[in-house]
mmCIF file of C-alpha atoms in Angstrom:
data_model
loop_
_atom_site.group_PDB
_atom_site.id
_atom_site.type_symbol
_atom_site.label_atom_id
_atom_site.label_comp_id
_atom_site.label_asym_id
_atom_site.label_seq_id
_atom_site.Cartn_x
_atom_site.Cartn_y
_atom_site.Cartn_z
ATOM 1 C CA UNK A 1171 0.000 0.000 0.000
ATOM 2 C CA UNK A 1172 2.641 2.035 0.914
ATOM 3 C CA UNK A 1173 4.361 2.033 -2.454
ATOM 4 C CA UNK A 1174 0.895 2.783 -4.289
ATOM 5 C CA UNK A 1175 0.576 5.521 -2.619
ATOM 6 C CA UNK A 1176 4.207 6.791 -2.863
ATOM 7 C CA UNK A 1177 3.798 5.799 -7.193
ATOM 8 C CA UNK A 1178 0.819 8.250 -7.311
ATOM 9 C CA UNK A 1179 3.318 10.957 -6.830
ATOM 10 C CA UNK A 1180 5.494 9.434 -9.583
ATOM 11 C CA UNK A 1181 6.018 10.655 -12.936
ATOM 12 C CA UNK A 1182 3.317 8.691 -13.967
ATOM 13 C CA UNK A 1183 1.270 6.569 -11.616
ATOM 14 C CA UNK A 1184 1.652 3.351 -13.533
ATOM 15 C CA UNK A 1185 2.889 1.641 -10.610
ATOM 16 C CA UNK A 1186 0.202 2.700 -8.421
ATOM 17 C CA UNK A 1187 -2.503 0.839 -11.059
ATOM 18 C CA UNK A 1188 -0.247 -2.038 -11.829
ATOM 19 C CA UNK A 1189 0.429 -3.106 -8.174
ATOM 20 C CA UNK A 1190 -3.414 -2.180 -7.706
ATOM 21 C CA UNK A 1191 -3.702 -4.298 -10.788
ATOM 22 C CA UNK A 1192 -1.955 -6.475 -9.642
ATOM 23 C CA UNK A 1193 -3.508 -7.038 -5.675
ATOM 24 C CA UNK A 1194 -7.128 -7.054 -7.052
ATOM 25 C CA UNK A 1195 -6.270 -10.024 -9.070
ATOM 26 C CA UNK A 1196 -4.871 -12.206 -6.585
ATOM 27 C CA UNK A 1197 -6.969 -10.914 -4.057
ATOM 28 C CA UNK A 1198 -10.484 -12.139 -6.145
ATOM 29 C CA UNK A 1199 -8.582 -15.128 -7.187
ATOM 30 C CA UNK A 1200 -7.792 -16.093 -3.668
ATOM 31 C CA UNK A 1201 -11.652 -15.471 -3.092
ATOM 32 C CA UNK A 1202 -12.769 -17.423 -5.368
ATOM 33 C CA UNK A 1203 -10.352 -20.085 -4.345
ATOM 34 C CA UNK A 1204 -11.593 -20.352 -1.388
ATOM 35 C CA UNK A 1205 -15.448 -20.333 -2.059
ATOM 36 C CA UNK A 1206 -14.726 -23.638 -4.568
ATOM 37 C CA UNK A 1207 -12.702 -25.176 -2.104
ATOM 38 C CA UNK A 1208 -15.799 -24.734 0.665
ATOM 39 C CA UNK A 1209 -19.081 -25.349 -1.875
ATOM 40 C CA UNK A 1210 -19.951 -22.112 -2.172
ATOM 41 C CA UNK A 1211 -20.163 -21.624 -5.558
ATOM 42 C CA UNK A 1212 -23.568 -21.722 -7.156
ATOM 43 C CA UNK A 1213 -23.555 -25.194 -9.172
ATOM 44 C CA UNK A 1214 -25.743 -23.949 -11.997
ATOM 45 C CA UNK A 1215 -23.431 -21.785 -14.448
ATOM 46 C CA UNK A 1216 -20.582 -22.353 -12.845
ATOM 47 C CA UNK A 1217 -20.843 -26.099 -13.104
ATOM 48 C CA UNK A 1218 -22.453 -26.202 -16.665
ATOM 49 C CA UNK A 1219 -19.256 -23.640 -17.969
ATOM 50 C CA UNK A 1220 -16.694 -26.259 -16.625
ATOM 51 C CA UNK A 1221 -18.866 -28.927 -18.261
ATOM 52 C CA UNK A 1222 -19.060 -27.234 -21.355
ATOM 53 C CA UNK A 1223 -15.486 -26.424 -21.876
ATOM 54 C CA UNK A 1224 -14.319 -29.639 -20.971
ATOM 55 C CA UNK A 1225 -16.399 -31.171 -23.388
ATOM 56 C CA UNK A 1226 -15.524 -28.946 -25.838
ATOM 57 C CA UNK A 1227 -11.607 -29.812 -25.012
ATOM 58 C CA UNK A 1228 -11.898 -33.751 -25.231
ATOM 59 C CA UNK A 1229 -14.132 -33.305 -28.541
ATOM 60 C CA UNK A 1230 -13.332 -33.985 -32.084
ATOM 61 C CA UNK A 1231 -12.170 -30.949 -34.222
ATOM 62 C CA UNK A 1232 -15.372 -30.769 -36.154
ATOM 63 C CA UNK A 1233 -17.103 -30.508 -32.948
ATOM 64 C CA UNK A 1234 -16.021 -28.091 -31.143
ATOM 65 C CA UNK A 1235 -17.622 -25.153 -32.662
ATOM 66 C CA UNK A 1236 -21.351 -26.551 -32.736
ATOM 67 C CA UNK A 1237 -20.742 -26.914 -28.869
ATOM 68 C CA UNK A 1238 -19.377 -23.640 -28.189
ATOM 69 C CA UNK A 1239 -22.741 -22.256 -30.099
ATOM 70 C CA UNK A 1240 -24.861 -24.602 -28.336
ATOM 71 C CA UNK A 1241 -27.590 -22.889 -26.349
ATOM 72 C CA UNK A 1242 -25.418 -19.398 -26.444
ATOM 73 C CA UNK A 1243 -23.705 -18.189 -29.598
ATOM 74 C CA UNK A 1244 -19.951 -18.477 -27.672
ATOM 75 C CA UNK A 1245 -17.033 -19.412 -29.799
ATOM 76 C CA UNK A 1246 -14.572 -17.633 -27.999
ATOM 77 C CA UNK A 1247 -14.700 -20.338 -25.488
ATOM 78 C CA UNK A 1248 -12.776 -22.592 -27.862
ATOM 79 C CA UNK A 1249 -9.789 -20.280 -26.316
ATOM 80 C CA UNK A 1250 -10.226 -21.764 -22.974
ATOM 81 C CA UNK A 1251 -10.805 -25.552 -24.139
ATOM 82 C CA UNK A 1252 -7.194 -25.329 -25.659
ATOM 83 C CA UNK A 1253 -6.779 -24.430 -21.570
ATOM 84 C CA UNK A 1254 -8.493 -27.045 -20.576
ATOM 85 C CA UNK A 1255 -6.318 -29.310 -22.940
ATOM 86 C CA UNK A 1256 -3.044 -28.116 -20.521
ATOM 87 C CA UNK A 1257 -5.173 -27.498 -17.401
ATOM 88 C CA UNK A 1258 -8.386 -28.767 -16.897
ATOM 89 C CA UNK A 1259 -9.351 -27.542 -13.712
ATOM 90 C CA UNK A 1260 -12.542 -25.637 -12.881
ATOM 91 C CA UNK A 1261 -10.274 -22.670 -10.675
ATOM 92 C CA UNK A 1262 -8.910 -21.812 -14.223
ATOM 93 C CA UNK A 1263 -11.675 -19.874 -14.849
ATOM 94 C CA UNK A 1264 -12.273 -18.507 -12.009
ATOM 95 C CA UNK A 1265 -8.660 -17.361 -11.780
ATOM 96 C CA UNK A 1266 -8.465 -16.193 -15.412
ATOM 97 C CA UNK A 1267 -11.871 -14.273 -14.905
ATOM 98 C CA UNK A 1268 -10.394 -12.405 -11.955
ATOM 99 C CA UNK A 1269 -7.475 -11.807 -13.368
ATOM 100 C CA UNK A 1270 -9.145 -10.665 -16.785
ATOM 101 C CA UNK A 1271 -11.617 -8.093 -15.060
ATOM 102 C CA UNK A 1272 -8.351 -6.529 -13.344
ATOM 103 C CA UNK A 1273 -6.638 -5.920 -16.318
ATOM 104 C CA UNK A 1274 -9.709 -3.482 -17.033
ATOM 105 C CA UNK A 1275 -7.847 -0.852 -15.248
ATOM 106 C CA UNK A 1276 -5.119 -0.840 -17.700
ATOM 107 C CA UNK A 1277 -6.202 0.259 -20.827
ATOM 108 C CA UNK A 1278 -8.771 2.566 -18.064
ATOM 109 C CA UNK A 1279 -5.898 4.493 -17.390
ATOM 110 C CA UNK A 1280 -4.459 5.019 -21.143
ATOM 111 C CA UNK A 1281 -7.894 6.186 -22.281
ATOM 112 C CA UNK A 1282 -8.189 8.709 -19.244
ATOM 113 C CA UNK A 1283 -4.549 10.107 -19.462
ATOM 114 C CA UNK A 1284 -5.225 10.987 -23.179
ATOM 115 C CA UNK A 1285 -8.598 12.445 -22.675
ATOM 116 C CA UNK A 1286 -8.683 14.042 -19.391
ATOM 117 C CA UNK A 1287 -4.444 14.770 -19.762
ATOM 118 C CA UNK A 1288 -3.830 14.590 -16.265
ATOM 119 C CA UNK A 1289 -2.168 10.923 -14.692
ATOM 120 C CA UNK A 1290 -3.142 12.237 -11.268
ATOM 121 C CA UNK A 1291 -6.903 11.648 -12.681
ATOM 122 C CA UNK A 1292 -6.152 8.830 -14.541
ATOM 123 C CA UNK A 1293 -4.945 6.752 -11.779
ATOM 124 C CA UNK A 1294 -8.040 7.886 -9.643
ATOM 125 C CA UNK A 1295 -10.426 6.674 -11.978
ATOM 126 C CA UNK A 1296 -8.417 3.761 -12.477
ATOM 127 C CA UNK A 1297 -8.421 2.795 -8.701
ATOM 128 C CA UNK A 1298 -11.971 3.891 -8.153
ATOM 129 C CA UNK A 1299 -12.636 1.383 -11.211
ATOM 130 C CA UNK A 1300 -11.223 -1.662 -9.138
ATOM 131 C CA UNK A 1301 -13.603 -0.464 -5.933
ATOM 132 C CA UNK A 1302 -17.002 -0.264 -8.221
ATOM 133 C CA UNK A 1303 -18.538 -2.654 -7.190
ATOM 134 C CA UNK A 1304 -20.270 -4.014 -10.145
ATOM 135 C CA UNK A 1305 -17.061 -4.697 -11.194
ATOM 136 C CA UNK A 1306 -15.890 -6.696 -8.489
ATOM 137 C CA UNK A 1307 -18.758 -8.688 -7.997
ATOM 138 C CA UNK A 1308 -17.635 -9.868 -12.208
ATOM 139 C CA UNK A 1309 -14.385 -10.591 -10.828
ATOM 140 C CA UNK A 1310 -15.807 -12.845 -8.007
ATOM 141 C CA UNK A 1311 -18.869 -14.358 -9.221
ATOM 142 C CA UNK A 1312 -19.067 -17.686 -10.824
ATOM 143 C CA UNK A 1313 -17.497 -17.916 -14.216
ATOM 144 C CA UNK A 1314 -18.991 -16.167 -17.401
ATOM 145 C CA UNK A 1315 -17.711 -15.150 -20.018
ATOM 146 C CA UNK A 1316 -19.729 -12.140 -20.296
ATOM 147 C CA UNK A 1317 -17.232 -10.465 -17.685
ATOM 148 C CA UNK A 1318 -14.535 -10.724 -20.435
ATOM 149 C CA UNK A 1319 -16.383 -8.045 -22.191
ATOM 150 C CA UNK A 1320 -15.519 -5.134 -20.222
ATOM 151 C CA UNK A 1321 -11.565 -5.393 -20.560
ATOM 152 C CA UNK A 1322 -11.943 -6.092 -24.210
ATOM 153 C CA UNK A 1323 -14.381 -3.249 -24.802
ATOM 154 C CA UNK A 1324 -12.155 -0.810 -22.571
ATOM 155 C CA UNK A 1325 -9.199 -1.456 -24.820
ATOM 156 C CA UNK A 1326 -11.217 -1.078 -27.961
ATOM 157 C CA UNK A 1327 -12.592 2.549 -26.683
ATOM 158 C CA UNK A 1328 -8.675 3.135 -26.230
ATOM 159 C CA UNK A 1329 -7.295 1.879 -29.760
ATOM 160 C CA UNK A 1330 -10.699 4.010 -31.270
ATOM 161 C CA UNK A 1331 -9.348 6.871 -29.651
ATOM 162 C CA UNK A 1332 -5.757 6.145 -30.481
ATOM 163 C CA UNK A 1333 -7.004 5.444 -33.866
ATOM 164 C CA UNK A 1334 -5.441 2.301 -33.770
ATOM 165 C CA UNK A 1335 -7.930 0.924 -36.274
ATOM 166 C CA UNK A 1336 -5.836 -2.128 -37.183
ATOM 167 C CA UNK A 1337 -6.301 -3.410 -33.321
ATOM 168 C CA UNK A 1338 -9.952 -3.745 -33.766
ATOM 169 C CA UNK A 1339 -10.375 -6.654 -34.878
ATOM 170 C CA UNK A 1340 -8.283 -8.342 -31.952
ATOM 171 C CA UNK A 1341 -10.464 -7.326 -29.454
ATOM 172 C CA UNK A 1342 -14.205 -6.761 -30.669
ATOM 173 C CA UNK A 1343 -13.784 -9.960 -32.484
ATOM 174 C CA UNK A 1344 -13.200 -11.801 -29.289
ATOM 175 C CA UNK A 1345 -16.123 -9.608 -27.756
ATOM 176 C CA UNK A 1346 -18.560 -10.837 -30.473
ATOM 177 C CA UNK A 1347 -17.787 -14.358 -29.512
ATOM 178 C CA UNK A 1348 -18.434 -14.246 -26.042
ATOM 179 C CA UNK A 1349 -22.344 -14.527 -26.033
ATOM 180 C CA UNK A 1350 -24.916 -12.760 -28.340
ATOM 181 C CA UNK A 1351 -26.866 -10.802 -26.197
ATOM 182 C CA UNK A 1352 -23.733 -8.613 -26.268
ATOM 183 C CA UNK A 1353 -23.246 -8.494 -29.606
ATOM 184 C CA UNK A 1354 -25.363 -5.131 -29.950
ATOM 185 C CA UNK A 1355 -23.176 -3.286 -28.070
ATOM 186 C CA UNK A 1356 -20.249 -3.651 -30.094
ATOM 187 C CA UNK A 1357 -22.086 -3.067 -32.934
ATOM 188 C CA UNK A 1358 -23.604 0.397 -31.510
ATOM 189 C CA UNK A 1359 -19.773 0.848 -30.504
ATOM 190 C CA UNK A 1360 -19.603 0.774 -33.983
ATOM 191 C CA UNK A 1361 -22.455 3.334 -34.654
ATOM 192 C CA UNK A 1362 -20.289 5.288 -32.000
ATOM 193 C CA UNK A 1363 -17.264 5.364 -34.486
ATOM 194 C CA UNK A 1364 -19.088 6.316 -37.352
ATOM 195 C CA UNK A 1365 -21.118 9.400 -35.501
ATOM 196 C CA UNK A 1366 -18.166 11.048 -33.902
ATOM 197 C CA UNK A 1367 -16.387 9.867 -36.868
ATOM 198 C CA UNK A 1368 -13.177 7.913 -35.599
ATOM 199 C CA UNK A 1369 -13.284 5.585 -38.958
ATOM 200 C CA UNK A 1370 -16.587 6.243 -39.941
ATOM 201 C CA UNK A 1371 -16.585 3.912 -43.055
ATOM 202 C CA UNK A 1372 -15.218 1.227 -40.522
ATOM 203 C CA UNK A 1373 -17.549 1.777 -37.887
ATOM 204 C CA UNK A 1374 -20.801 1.575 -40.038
ATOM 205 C CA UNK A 1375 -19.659 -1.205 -41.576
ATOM 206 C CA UNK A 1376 -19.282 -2.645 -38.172
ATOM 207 C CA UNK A 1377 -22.487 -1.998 -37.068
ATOM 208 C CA UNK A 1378 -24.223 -3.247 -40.070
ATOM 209 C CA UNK A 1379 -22.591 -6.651 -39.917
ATOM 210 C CA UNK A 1380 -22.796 -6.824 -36.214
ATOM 211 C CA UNK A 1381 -26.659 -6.225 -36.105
ATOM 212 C CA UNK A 1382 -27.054 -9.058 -38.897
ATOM 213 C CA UNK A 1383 -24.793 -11.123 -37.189
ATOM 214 C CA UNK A 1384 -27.216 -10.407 -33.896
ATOM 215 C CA UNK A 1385 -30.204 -11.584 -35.501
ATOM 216 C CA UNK A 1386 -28.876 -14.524 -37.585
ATOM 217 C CA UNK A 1387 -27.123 -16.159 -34.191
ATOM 218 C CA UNK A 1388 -30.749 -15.316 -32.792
ATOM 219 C CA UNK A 1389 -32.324 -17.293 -36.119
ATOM 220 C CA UNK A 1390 -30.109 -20.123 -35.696
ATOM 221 C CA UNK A 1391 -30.229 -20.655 -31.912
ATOM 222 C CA UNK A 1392 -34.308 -19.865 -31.501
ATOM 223 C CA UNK A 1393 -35.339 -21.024 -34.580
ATOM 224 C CA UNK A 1394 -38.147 -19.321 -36.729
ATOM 225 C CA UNK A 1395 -39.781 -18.146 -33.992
ATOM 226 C CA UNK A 1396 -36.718 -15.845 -32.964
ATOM 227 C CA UNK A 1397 -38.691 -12.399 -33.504
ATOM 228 C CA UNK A 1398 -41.334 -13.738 -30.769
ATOM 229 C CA UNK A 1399 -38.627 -13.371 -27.896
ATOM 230 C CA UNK A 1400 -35.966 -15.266 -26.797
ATOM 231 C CA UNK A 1401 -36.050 -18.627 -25.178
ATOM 232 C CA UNK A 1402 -35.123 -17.441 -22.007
ATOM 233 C CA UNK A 1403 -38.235 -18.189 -19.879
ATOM 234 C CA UNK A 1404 -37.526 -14.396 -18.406
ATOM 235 C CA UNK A 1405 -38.902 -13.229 -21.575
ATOM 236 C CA UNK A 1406 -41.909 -15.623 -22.361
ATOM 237 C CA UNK A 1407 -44.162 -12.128 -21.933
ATOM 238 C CA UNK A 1408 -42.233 -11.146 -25.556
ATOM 239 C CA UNK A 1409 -43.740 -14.741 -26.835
ATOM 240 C CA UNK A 1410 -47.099 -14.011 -26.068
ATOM 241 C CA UNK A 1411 -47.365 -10.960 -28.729
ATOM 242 C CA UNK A 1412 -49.328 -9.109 -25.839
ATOM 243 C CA UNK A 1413 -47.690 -5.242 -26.142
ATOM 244 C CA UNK A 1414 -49.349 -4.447 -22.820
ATOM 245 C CA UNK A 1415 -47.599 -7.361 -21.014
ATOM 246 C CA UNK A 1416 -44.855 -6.243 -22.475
ATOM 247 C CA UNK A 1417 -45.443 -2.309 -21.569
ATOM 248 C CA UNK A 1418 -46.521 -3.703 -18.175
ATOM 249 C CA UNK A 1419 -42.896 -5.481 -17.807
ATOM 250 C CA UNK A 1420 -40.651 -2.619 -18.975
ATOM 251 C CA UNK A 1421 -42.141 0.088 -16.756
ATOM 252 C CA UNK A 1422 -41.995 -1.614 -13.291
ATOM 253 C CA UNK A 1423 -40.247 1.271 -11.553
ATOM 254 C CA UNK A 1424 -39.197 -1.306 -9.013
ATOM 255 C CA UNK A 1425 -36.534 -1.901 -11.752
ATOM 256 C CA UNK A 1426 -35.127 1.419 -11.240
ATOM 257 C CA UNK A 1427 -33.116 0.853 -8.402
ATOM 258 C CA UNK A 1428 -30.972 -1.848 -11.417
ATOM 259 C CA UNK A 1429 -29.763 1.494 -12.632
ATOM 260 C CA UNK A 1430 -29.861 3.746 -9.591
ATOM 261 C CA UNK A 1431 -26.990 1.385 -8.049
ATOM 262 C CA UNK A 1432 -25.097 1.281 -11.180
ATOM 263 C CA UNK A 1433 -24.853 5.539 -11.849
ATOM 264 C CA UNK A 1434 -25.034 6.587 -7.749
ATOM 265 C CA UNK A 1435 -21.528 5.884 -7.289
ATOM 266 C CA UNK A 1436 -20.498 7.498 -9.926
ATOM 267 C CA UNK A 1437 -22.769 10.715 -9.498
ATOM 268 C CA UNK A 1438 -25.019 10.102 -12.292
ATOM 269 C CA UNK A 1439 -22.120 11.555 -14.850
ATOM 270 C CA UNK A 1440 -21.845 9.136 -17.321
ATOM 271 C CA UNK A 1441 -26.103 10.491 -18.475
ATOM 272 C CA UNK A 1442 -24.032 13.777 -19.253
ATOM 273 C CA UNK A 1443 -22.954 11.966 -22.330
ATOM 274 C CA UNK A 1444 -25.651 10.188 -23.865
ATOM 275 C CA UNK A 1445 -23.850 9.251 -26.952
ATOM 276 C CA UNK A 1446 -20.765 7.560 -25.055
ATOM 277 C CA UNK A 1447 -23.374 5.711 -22.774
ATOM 278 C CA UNK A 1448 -25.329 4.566 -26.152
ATOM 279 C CA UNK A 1449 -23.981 1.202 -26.305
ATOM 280 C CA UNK A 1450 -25.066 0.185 -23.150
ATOM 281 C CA UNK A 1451 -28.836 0.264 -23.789
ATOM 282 C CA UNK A 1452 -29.395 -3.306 -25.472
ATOM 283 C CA UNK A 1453 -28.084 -4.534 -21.690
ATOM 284 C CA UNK A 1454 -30.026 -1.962 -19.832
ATOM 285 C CA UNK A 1455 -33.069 -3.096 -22.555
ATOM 286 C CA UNK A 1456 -32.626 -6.634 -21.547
ATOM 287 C CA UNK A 1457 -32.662 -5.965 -18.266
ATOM 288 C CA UNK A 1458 -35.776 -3.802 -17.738
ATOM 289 C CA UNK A 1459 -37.371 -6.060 -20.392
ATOM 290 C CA UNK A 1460 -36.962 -9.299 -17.911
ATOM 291 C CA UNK A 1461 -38.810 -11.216 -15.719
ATOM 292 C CA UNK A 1462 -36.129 -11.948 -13.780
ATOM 293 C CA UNK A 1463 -34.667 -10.292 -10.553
ATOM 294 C CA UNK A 1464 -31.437 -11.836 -11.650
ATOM 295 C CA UNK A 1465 -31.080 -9.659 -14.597
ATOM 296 C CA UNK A 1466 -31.164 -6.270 -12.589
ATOM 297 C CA UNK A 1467 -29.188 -7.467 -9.618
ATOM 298 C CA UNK A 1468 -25.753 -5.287 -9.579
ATOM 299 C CA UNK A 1469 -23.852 -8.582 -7.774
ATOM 300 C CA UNK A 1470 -24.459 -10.122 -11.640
ATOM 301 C CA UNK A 1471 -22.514 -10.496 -14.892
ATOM 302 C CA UNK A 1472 -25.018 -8.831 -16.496
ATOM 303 C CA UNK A 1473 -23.864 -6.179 -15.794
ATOM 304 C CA UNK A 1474 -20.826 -6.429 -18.008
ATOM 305 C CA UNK A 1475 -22.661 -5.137 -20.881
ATOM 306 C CA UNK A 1476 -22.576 -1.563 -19.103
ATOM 307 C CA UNK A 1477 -19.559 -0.913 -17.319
ATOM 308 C CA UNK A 1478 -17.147 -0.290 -20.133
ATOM 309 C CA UNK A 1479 -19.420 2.452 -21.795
ATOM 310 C CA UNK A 1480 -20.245 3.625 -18.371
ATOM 311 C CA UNK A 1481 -16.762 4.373 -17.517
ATOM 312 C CA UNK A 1482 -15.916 5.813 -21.095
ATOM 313 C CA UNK A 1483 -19.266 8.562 -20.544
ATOM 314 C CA UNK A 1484 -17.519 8.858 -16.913
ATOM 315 C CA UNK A 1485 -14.677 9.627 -18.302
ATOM 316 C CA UNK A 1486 -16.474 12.190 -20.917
ATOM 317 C CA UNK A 1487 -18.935 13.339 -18.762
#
């Protein structure tokens, strides 16, 4: 702690975020190694994730793929079945997770150095990201992919404004594979690049692939009936065709307080900047559109689908 602190007065407060980088990893990992090694991990996606990917490691080449899009459109965890293949051990995840949602903080601190030109802010919003809660409780919770999504979408809002265009396509790529309800933010991350244009040919050609991607993952994995709702049984009110069960669902203010906790720590700053905070709607859509407590409960990976355009209107606002 002591050399954090004495780094913040550094040149430029790199230290300070990698050691914080650095203690927030092992410290979640830790956690979660402990919770697996007392039961208290929840069974359900935790279990069926270390099923899957296992499966997915010991299974023929021509297999693979139609497993990893089985259920949820996911190829990127073919990445962690070649894991599996060194180390197949369900604390890999966990670890990797932990350490993955950490990272977030690095490319944090590159995007708020160039846009706010002061490291003394930088490295506060940095640190401040690794307390947010919503953030920690990705780094903690049981294994989803989803929580990859906010490093890779943090260092995509950095190579955008780097105009590192190049860079794209190894990390939205990886983004688009982690599950398809996310896919409509990087495609409105897209929309982002062509409005403000940073690549505006690039970025409307993203978001015009992206959105038919969306809805032909959608097609395959629900069948003709896609445009009825998805098969999530939170959404079975989107089935029935009924627009005032759907109107009825949507405008529960009870669902407010999903977005109240997410924007009260950070003052309600990132609304200042609409058009940063864009590509979190579809998740914020989802969310107010479900059923389900589960999908507007902060201590959940959905909200992974928000944070990085949260912090990048933060940042703005």
């Amino acid at each position: 702690l002591k050399a954090m602190l004495a780094s913040l007065q550094g040149v430029e407060g790199k230290r300070a975020v990698f050691y914080a980088v650095l203690f927030h990893a092992f410290f979640f990992a830790a956690l979660s190694a402990f919770k697996y090694s007392s039961a208290h991990f929840a069974g359900y996606d935790f279990g069926i994730y270390d099923s899957k990917i296992w499966l997915i490691s010991r299974s023929a080449f021509y297999d693979k793929f139609s497993l990893a899009s089985s259920v949820h459109f996911q190829p990127a965890l073919l990445i962690y079945s070649f894991i599996y293949g060194i180390a197949a051990h369900p604390l890999v995840l966990q670890f990797s997770q932990a350490a993955a949602v950490a990272s977030g903080a690095a490319p944090l601190f590159l995007l708020s150095r160039k846009l706010l030109k002061t490291r003394y802010l930088a490295a506060g919003l940095s640190l401040f990201y690794l307390l947010y809660p919503a953030v920690e409780f990705n780094a903690a919770g049981d294994f989803h992919p989803d929580s990859l999504y906010i490093p890779l979408m943090l260092w995509t809002f950095y190579f955008i404004e780097t105009k590192r265009y190049y860079l794209l396509l190894f990390v939205m790529l990886p983004a688009v594979g982690l599950k398809e309800p996310l896919v409509p933010g990087v495609a409105l991350t897209g929309l982002y690049m062509a409005i403000k244009d940073k690549g505006r040919f690039a970025g409307a050609a993203v978001f015009v692939f992206l959105m038919a991607l969306f809805f032909l993952t959608l097609y395959s994995l629900s069948g003709p009936a896609w445009v009825k709702g998805f098969n999530d049984p939170s959404f079975q009110h989107l089935r029935a065709g009924s627009l005032s069960a759907v109107f009825i669902e949507a405008f529960d203010l009870s669902k407010l307080r999903f977005p109240f906790f997410l924007l009260f720590p950070v003052l309600g700053l990132p609304l200042l900047r609409p058009l940063e905070f864009m590509p979190a709607l579809p998740a914020l859509a989802a969310a107010f559109l479900s059923s389900s407590a589960h999908h507007q409960n902060v201590a959940s990976h959905y909200t992974a689908g928000i944070i990085p355009y949260l912090f990048l209107a933060l940042i703005h606002g």
